[in-house]
Coordinates of C-alpha atoms and ligand atoms in Angstrom, one line a residue:
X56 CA 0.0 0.0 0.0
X57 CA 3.1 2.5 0.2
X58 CA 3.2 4.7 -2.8
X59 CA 7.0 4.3 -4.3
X60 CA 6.8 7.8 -5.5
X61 CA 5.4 10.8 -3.8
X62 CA 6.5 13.7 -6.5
X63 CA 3.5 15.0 -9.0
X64 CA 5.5 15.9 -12.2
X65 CA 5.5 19.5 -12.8
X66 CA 5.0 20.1 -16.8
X67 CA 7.8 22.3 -16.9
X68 CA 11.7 20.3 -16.8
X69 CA 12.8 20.2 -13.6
X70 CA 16.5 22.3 -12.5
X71 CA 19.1 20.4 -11.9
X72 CA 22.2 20.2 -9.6
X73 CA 25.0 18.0 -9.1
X74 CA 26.8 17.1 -6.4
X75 CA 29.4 14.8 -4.4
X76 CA 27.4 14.7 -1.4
X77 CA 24.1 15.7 -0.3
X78 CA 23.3 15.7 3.5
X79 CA 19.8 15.9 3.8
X80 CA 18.6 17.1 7.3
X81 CA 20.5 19.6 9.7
X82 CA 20.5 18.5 13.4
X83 CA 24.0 17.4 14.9
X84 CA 24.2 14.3 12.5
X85 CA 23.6 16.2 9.3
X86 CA 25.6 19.3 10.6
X87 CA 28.4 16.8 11.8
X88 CA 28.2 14.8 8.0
X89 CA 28.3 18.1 5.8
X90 CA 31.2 19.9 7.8
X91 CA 33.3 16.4 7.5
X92 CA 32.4 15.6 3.7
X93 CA 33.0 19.4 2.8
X94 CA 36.8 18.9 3.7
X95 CA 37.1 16.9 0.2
X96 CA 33.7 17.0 -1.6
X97 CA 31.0 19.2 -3.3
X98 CA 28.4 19.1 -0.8
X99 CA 24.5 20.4 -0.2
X100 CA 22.6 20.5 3.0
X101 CA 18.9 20.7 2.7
X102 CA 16.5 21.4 5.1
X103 CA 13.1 21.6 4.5
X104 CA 12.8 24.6 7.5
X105 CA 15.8 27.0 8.7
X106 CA 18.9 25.2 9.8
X107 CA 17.7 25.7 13.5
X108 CA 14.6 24.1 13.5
X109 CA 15.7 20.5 14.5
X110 CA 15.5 18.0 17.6
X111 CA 18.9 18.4 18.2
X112 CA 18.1 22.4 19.0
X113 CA 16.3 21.2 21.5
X114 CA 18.4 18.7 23.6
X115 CA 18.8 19.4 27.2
X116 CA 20.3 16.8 28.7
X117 CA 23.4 16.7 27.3
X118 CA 25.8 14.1 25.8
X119 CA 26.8 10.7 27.4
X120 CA 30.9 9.5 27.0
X121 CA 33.4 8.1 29.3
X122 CA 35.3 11.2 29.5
X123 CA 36.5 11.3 33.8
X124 CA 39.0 8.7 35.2
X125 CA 36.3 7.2 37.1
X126 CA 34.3 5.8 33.9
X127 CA 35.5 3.9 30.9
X128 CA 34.1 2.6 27.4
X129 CA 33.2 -0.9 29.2
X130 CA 31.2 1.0 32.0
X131 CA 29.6 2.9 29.1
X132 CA 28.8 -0.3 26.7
X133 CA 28.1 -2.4 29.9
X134 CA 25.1 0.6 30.8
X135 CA 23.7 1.0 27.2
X136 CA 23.5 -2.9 26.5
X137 CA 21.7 -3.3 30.0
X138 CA 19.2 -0.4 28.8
X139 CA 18.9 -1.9 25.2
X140 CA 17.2 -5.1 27.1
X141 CA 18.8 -7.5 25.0
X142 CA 18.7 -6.0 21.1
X143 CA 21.5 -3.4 21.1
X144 CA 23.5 -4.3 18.2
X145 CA 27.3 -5.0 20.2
X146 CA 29.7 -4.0 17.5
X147 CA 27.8 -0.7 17.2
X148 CA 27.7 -0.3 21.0
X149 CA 31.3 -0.8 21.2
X150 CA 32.3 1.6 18.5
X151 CA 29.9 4.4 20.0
X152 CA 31.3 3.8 23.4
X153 CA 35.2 3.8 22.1
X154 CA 35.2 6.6 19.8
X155 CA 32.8 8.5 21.2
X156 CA 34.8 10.4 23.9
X157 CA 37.1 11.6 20.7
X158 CA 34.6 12.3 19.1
X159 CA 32.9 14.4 22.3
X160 CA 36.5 16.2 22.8
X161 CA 36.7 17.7 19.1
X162 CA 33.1 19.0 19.8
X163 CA 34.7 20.7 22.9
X164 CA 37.0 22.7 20.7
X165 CA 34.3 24.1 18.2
X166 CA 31.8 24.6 21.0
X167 CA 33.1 26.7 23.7
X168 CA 30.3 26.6 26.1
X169 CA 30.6 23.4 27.2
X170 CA 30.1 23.8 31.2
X171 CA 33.9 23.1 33.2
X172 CA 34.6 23.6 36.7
X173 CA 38.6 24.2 37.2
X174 CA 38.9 23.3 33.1
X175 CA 37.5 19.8 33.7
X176 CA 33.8 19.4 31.5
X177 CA 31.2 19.2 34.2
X178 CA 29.5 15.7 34.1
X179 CA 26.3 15.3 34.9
X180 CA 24.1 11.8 36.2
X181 CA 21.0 10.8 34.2
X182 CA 18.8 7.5 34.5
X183 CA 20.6 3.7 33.7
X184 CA 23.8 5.7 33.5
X185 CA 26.2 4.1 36.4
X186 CA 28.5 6.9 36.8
X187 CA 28.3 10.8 36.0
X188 CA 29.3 10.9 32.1
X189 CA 27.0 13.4 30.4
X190 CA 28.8 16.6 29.0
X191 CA 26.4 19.6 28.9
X192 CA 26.6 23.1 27.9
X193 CA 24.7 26.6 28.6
X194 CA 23.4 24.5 32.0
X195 CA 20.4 22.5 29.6
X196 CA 21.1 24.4 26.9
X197 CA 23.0 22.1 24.9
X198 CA 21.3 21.3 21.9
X199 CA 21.2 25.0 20.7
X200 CA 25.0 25.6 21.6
X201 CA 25.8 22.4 19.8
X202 CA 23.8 23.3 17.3
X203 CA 24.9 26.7 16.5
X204 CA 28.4 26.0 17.1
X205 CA 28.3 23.7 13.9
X206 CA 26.1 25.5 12.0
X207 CA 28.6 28.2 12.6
X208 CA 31.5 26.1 11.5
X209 CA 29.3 25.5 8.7
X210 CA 28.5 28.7 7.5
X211 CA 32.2 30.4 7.9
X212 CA 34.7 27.4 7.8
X213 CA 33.1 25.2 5.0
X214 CA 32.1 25.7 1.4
X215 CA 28.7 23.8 2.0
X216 CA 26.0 24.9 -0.1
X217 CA 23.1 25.2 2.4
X218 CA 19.4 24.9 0.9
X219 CA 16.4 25.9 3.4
X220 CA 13.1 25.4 2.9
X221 CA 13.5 22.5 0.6
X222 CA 11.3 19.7 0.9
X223 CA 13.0 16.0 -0.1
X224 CA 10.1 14.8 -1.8
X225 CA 12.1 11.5 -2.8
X226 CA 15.0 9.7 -3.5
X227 CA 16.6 9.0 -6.5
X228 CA 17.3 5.5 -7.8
X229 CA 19.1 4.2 -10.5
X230 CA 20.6 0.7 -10.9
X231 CA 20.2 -0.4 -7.6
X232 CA 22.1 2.5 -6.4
X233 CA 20.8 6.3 -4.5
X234 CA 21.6 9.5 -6.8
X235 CA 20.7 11.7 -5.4
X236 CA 17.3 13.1 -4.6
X237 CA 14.4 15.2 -5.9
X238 CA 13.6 18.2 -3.4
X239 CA 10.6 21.2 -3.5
X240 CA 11.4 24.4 -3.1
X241 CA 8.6 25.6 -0.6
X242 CA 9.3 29.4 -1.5
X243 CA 8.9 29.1 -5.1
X244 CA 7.1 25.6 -6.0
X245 CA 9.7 24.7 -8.1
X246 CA 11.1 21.2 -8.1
X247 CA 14.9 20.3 -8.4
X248 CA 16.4 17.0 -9.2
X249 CA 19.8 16.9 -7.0
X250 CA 22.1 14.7 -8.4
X251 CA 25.1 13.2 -5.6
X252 CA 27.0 10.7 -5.9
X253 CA 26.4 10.1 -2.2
X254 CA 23.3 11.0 0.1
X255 CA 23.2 11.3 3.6
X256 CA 19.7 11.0 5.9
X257 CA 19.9 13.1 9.0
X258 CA 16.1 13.6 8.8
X259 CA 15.7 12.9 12.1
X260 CA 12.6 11.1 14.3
X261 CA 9.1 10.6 13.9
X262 CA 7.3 12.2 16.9
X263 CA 5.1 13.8 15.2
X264 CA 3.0 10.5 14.6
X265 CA 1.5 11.1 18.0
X266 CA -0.9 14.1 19.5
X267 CA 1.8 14.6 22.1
X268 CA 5.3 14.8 21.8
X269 CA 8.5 16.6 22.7
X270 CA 9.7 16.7 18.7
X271 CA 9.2 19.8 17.1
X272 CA 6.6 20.3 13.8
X273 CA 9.1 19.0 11.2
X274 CA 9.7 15.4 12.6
X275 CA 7.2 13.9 10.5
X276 CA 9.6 10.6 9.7
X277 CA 10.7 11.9 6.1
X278 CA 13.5 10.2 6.0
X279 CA 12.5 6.6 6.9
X280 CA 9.4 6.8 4.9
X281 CA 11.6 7.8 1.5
X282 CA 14.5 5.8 2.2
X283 CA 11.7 2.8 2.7
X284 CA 10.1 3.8 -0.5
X285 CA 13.2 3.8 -2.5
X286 CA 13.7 0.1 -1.1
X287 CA 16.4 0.5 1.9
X288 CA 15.5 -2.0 5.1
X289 CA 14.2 -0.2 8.0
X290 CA 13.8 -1.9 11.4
X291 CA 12.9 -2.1 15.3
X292 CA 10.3 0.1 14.7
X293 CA 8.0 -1.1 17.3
X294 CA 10.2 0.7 19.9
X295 CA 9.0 4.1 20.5
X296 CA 10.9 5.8 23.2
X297 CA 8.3 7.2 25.9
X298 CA 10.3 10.0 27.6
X299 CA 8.9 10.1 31.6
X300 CA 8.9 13.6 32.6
X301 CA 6.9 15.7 29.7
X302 CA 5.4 18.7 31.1
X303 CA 1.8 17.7 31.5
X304 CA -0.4 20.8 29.6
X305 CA -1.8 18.9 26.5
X306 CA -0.1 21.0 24.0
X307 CA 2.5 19.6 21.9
X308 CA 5.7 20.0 21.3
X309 CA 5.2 18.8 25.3
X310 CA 7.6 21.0 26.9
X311 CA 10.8 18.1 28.0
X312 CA 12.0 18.3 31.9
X313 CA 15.6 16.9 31.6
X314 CA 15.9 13.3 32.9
X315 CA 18.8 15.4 34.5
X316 CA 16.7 17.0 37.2
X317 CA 16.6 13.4 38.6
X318 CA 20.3 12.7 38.0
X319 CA 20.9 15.7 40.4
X320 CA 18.2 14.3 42.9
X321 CA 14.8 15.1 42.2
X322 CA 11.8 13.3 43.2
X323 CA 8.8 11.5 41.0
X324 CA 6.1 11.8 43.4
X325 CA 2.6 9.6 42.7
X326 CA -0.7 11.9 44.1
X327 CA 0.0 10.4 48.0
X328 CA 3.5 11.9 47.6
X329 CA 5.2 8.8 47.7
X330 CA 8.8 8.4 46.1
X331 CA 6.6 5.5 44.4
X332 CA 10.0 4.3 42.3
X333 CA 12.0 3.1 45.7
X334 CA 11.8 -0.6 45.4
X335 CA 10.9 -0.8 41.8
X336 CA 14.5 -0.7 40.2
X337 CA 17.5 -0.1 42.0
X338 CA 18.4 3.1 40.7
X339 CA 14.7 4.5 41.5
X340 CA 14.5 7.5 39.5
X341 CA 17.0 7.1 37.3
X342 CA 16.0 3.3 36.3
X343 CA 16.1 3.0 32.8
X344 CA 13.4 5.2 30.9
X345 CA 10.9 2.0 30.1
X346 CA 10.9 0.9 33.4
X347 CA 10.2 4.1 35.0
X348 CA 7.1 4.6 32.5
X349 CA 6.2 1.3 32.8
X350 CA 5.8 2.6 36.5
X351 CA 4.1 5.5 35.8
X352 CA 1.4 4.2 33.8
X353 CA 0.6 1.9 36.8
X354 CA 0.3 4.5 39.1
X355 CA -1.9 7.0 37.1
X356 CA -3.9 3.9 36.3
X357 CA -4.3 3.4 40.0
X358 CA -4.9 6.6 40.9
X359 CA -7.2 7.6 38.3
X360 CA -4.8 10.8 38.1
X361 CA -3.1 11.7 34.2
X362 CA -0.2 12.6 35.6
X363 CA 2.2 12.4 37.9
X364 CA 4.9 15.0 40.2
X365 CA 8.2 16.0 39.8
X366 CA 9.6 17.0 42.5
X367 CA 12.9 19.6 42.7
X368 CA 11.8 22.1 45.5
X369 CA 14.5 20.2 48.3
X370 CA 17.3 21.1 45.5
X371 CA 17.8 25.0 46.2
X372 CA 17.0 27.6 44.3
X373 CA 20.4 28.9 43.5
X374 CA 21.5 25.5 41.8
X375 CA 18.2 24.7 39.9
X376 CA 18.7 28.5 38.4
X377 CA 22.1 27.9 37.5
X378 CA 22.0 24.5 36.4
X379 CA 18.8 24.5 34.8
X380 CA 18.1 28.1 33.2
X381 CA 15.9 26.6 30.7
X382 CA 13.8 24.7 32.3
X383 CA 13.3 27.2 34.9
X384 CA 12.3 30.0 33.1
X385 CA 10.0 27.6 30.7
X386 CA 8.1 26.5 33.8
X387 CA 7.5 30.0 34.7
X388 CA 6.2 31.1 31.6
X389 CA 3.7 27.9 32.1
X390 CA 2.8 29.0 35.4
X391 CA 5.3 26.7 37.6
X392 CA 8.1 27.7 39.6
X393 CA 10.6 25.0 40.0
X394 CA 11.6 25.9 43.1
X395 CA 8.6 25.9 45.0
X396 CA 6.3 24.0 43.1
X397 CA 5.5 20.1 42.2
X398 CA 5.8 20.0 38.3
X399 CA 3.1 17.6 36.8
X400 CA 4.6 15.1 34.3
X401 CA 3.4 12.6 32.1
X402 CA 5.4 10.0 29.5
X403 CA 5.4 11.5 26.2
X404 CA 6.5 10.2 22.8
X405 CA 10.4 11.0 22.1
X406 CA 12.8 9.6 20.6
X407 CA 12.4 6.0 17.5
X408 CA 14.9 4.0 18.3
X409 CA 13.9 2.0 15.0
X410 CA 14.3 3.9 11.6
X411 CA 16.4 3.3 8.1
X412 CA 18.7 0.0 9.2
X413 CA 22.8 0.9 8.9
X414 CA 26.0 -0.9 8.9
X415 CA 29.1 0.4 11.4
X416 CA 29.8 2.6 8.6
X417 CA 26.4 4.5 8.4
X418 CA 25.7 2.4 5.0
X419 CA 21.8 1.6 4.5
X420 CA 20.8 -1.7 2.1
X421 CA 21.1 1.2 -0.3
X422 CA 24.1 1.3 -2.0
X423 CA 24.8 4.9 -1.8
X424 CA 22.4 5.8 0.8
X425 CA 23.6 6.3 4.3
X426 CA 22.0 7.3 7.7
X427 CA 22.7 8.9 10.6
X428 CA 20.9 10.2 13.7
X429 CA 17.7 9.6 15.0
X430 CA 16.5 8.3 11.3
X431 CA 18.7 5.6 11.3
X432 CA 18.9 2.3 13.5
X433 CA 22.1 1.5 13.7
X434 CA 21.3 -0.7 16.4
X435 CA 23.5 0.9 19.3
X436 CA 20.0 2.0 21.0
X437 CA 18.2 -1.8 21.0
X438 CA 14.7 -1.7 22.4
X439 CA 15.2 1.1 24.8
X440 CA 17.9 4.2 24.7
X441 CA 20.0 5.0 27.2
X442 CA 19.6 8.6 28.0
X443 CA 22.3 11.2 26.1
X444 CA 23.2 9.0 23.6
X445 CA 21.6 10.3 21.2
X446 CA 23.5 13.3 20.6
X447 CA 26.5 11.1 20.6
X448 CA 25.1 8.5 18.1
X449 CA 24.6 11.6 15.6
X450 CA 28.4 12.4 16.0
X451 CA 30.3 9.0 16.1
X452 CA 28.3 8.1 13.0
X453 CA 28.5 10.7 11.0
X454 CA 31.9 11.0 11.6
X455 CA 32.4 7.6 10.2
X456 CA 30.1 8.2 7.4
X457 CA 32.6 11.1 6.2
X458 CA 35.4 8.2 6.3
X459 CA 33.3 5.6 4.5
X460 CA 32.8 8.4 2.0
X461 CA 36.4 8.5 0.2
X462 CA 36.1 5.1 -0.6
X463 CA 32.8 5.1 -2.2
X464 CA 32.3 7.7 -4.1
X465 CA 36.0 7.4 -6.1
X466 CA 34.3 4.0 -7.3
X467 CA 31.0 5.3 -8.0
X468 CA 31.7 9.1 -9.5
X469 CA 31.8 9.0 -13.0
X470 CA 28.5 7.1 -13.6
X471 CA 26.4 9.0 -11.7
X472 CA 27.0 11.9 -13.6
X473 CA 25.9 10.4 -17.2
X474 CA 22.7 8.9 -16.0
X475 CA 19.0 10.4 -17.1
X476 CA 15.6 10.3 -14.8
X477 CA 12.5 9.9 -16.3
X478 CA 10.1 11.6 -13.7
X479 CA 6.6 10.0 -13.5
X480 CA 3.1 10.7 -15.0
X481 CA 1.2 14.0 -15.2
X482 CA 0.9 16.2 -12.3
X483 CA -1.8 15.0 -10.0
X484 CA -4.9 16.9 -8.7
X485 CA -3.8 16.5 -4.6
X486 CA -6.2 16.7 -1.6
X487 CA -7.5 19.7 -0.1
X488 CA -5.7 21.1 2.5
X489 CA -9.2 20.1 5.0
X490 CA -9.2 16.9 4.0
X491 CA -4.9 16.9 5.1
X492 CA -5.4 17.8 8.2
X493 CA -8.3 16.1 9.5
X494 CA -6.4 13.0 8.3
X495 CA -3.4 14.0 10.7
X496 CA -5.8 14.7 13.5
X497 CA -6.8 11.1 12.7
X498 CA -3.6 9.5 12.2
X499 CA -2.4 10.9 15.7
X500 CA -5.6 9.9 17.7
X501 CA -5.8 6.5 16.5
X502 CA -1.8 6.3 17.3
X503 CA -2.3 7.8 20.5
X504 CA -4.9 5.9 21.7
X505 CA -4.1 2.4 20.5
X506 CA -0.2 2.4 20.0
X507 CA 1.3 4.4 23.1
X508 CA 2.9 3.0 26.5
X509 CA 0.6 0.3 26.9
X510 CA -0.3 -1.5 23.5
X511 CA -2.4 -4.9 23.2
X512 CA -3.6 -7.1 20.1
X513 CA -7.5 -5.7 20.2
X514 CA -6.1 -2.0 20.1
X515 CA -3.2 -2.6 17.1
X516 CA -5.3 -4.2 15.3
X517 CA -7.7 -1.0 15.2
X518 CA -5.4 1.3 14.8
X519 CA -3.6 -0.9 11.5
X520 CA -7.5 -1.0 10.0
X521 CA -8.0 2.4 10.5
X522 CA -4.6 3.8 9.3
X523 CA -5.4 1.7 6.2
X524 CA -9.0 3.1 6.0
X525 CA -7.3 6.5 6.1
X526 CA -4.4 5.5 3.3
X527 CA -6.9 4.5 1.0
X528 CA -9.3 7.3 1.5
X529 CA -6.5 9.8 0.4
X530 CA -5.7 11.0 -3.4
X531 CA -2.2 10.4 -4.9
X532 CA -0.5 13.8 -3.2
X533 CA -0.3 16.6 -5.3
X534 CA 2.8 19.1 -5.1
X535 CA 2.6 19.8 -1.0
X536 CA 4.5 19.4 1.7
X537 CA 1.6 18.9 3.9
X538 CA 0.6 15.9 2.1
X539 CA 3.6 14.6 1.4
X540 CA 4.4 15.1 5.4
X541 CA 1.0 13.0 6.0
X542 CA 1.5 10.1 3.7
X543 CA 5.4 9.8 5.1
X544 CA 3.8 9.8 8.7
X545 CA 1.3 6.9 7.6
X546 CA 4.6 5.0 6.4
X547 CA 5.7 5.4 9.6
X548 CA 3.0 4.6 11.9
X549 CA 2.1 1.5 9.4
X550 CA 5.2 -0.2 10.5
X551 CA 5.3 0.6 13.5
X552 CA 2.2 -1.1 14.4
X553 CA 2.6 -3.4 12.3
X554 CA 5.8 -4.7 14.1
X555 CA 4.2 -3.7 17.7
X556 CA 1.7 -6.5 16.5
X557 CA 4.4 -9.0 15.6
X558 CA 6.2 -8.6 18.5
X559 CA 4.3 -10.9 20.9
X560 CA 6.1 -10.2 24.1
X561 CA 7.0 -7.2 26.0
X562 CA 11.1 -5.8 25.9
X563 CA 11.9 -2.4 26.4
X564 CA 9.6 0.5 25.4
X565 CA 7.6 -1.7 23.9
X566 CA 4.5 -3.4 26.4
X567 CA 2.2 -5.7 25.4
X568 CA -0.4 -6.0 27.9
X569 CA -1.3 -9.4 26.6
X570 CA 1.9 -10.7 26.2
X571 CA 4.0 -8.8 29.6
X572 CA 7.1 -11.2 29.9
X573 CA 9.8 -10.4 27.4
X574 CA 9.8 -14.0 24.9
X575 CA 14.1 -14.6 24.5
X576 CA 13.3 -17.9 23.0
X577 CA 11.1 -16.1 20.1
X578 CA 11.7 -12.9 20.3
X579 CA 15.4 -11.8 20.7
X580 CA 15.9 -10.6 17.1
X581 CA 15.0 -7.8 15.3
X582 CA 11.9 -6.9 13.0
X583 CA 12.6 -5.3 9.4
X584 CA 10.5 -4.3 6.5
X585 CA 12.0 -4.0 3.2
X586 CA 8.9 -2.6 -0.2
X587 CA 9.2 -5.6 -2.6
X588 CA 10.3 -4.7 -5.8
X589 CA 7.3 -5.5 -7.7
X590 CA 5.7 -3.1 -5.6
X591 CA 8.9 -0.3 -5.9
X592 CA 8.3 -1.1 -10.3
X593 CA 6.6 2.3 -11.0
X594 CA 10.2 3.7 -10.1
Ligands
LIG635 C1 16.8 14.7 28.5 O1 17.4 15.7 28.7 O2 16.1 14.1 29.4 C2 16.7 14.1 27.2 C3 18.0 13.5 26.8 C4 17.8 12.4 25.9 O3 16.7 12.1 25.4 O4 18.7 11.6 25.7

């Protein structure tokens, strides 16, 4: 039922460009991949919003590496395999964990606000995490200083053609092999086919498949839905990480409250008041994120309450200001003061761990197609992330992407450059813009209520029918963002429930009521979906 192309032929000849490399996506694995590539290679970055607007910008928490004398790589892979509950991909793990504090270091240098006390980077405790090891910057600001610090060495120190506003509508294929891809310009209407010898995914998660999450408006799973379209494997993409401490309001983006709050010793309170973690997991608040929502949703169900407390008021004032300056003044603009008052929290929708599969070098099933970031699953995360690595997944990756690079594209070069695209049928008629946005409304409820913490076979099975109900009420899209944004979202949410309904056991962030015992004997492998190629032959 997935479409294999999106793009509506204009009648005019598409522009073209040509490239080495295009880096679609500009969050800290896109930034990182374009400023590496753009040492030796021609290289775009498009974004289909302003460099800024990305998950990354976002980040609080931090970035997790064994950089102090009392952690080391082992600790680190020891922690995130124990999180992944039992799927975490080792050889990935054990690259993260070993180049990753390199990799963290040259960040330092280009990014001066990294917090230090005496020259030594501040390291901060968040949940599953044994020992301190998460590097932060502006307090829990260190998305945006990441952020802009590459974007700056981007825009001064490299000769990286930047493209805003540019929608990737869909990837170019040609002998088995990604050339490139075919973008919108959402200024001027105009389509462009972008010719590279190599393209890069840093599209980022998928959040926006649910009413309520902490991704902003542009993570609408662009990147796994095209890659899937143009025949890459994606996989694990039952596992939807449910971050515990959302700021409960009912407005999304859901405002995040750093899992670091609890590494420096807040409470989670249920409606008695009760520490009601203590005696769950051993590390009570900072357990691993799936157990500590698995929790949560047990206590609101027993309470009757949506939400529970976080509690920071026994902290002082003077640290939570310094150390948490965003969250502080958020909260305050929402009503809350942080030091006095008992923050209602609920588990919202955060992070895929699944997305477009990858080898250790970034490499999808798609010979010139890589991924990195939150779009890819490159299996370091398993079925349940350990907090701040993220951030560093994005940067050991792309990093390695930039090496992988060299070799491929002096093989592959000269062919790309002779090859023509025949771009498909007439330009279609579309939906109307009302008919595009009640089907998000509709996506998102029936993904909300049937697919969240808590999933069962009654519930998946309603949410597949309907999501297909909705998929075949919809026209082919016409030339629009919003509908191509829609139909990659129902890509998305297809496979994850479908997966969440093959998965007959519980394992990390994904709970089956009906099936609550995680199934080794069955179940210790992962789920992927690759479009036959019958159904890819309109390409
Ligand atoms: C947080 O600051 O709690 C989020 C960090 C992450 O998702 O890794």
């Amino acid at each position: 039922m997935t479409r294999p192309y999106l793009l509506a032929a204009t009648d005019s000849e598409p522009a073209k460009r040509f490239y080495d490399v295009i880096v679609i996506g500009s969050g800290i694995a896109g930034l990182t991949a374009a400023v590496g590539a753009a040492r030796k290679w021609k290289v775009a970055l498009i974004s289909k919003s302003v460099l800024r607007d990305t998950t990354t910008f976002l980040a609080q928490g931090g970035i997790a590496a064994a950089l102090s004398d009392q952690d080391s790589p082992q600790l680190h892979f020891e922690d995130t395999i124990r999180a992944g509950a039992g799927l975490c991909k080792e050889e990935a793990v054990n690259i993260l964990v070993n180049e990753g504090p390199s990799r963290v270091r040259e960040l330092t240098e280009i990014c001066p606000r990294f917090d230090r006390a005496g020259g030594d980077l501040v390291l901060g405790a968040e949940g599953a995490h044994t020992v301190p090891r998460i590097a932060h910057a502006g307090g829990d600001a260190t998305g945006s200083e990441v952020a802009s610090a590459l974007a700056q060495a981007l825009e001064t120190g490299s000769r990286v053609q930047v493209l805003e506003h540019e929608f990737v509508v869909d990837l170019l294929t040609n002998g088995g092999h990604c050339i490139g891809a075919i973008s919108l310009n959402l200024k001027t209407g105009a389509f462009t086919l972008n010719f590279a010898t190599a393209t890069v995914l840093a599209t980022g998660g998928s959040g926006q498949v649910y009413s309520l999450t902490t991704n902003p408006r542009v993570a609408t799973g662009d990147g796994m839905a095209m890659a899937y379209r143009a025949g890459a494997t994606i996989g694990d993409m039952e596992f939807v990480q449910f971050h515990p401490t959302g700021l409960y309001s009912g407005e999304s983006p859901i405002f995040l409250i750093t899992e670091a709050l609890r590494g420096e010793g807040a409470y989670l309170l249920n409606h008695l008041g009760e520490r009601f973690m203590v005696g769950v997991h051993p590390q009570a608040e900072l357990g691993p994120r799936d157990v500590v929502v698995k929790e949560m949703v047990r206590q609101t169900q027993e309470s009757g309450q949506e939400f529970i407390y976080l509690d920071a008021t026994h902290l002082g004032c003077t640290m939570l200001k310094e150390r948490f300056p965003t969250v502080y003044e958020r909260l305050q603009e929402k009503g809350y003061d942080l030091c006095h008052d008992r923050i209602p929290v609920a588990p919202v929708c955060h992070y895929m761990m699944g997305g477009v599969v990858t080898d250790i070098w970034g490499r999808t099933t798609l010979p010139g197609l890589y991924a990195s970031g939150e779009v890819a699953c490159t299996g370091v995360h398993g079925a349940n992330r350990l907090a701040s690595n993220s951030l560093l997944e994005g940067l050991v990756f792309s990093d390695r992407i930039v090496r992988d690079l060299d070799k491929y594209i002096s093989s592959m070069e000269e062919e790309v450059r002779r090859l023509h695209i025949d771009l498909p049928g007439p330009a279609r008629e579309g939906n109307r813009a009302e008919d595009v946005a009640e089907g998000l409304k509709r996506l998102r409820k029936t993904m909300t209520a049937n697919v969240g913490t808590v999933r069962n076979e009654e519930g998946l099975v309603r949410a597949l029918n309907d999501l297909r109900d909705l998929h075949n009420s919809l026209k082919s899209p016409g030339a629009d963002a919003d509908e191509y944004e829609l139909y990659n979202l129902l890509t998305v949410a297809i496979h994850i429930v479908k997966a969440a309904l093959l998965r007959q056991e519980s394992r990390g962030a994904h709970l089956r009521e009906d099936f609550p015992e995680p199934d080794d004997e069955n179940w210790k492998h992962h789920i992927n979906f690759r479009l036959k190629s019958e159904e890819r032959a309109a390409k």
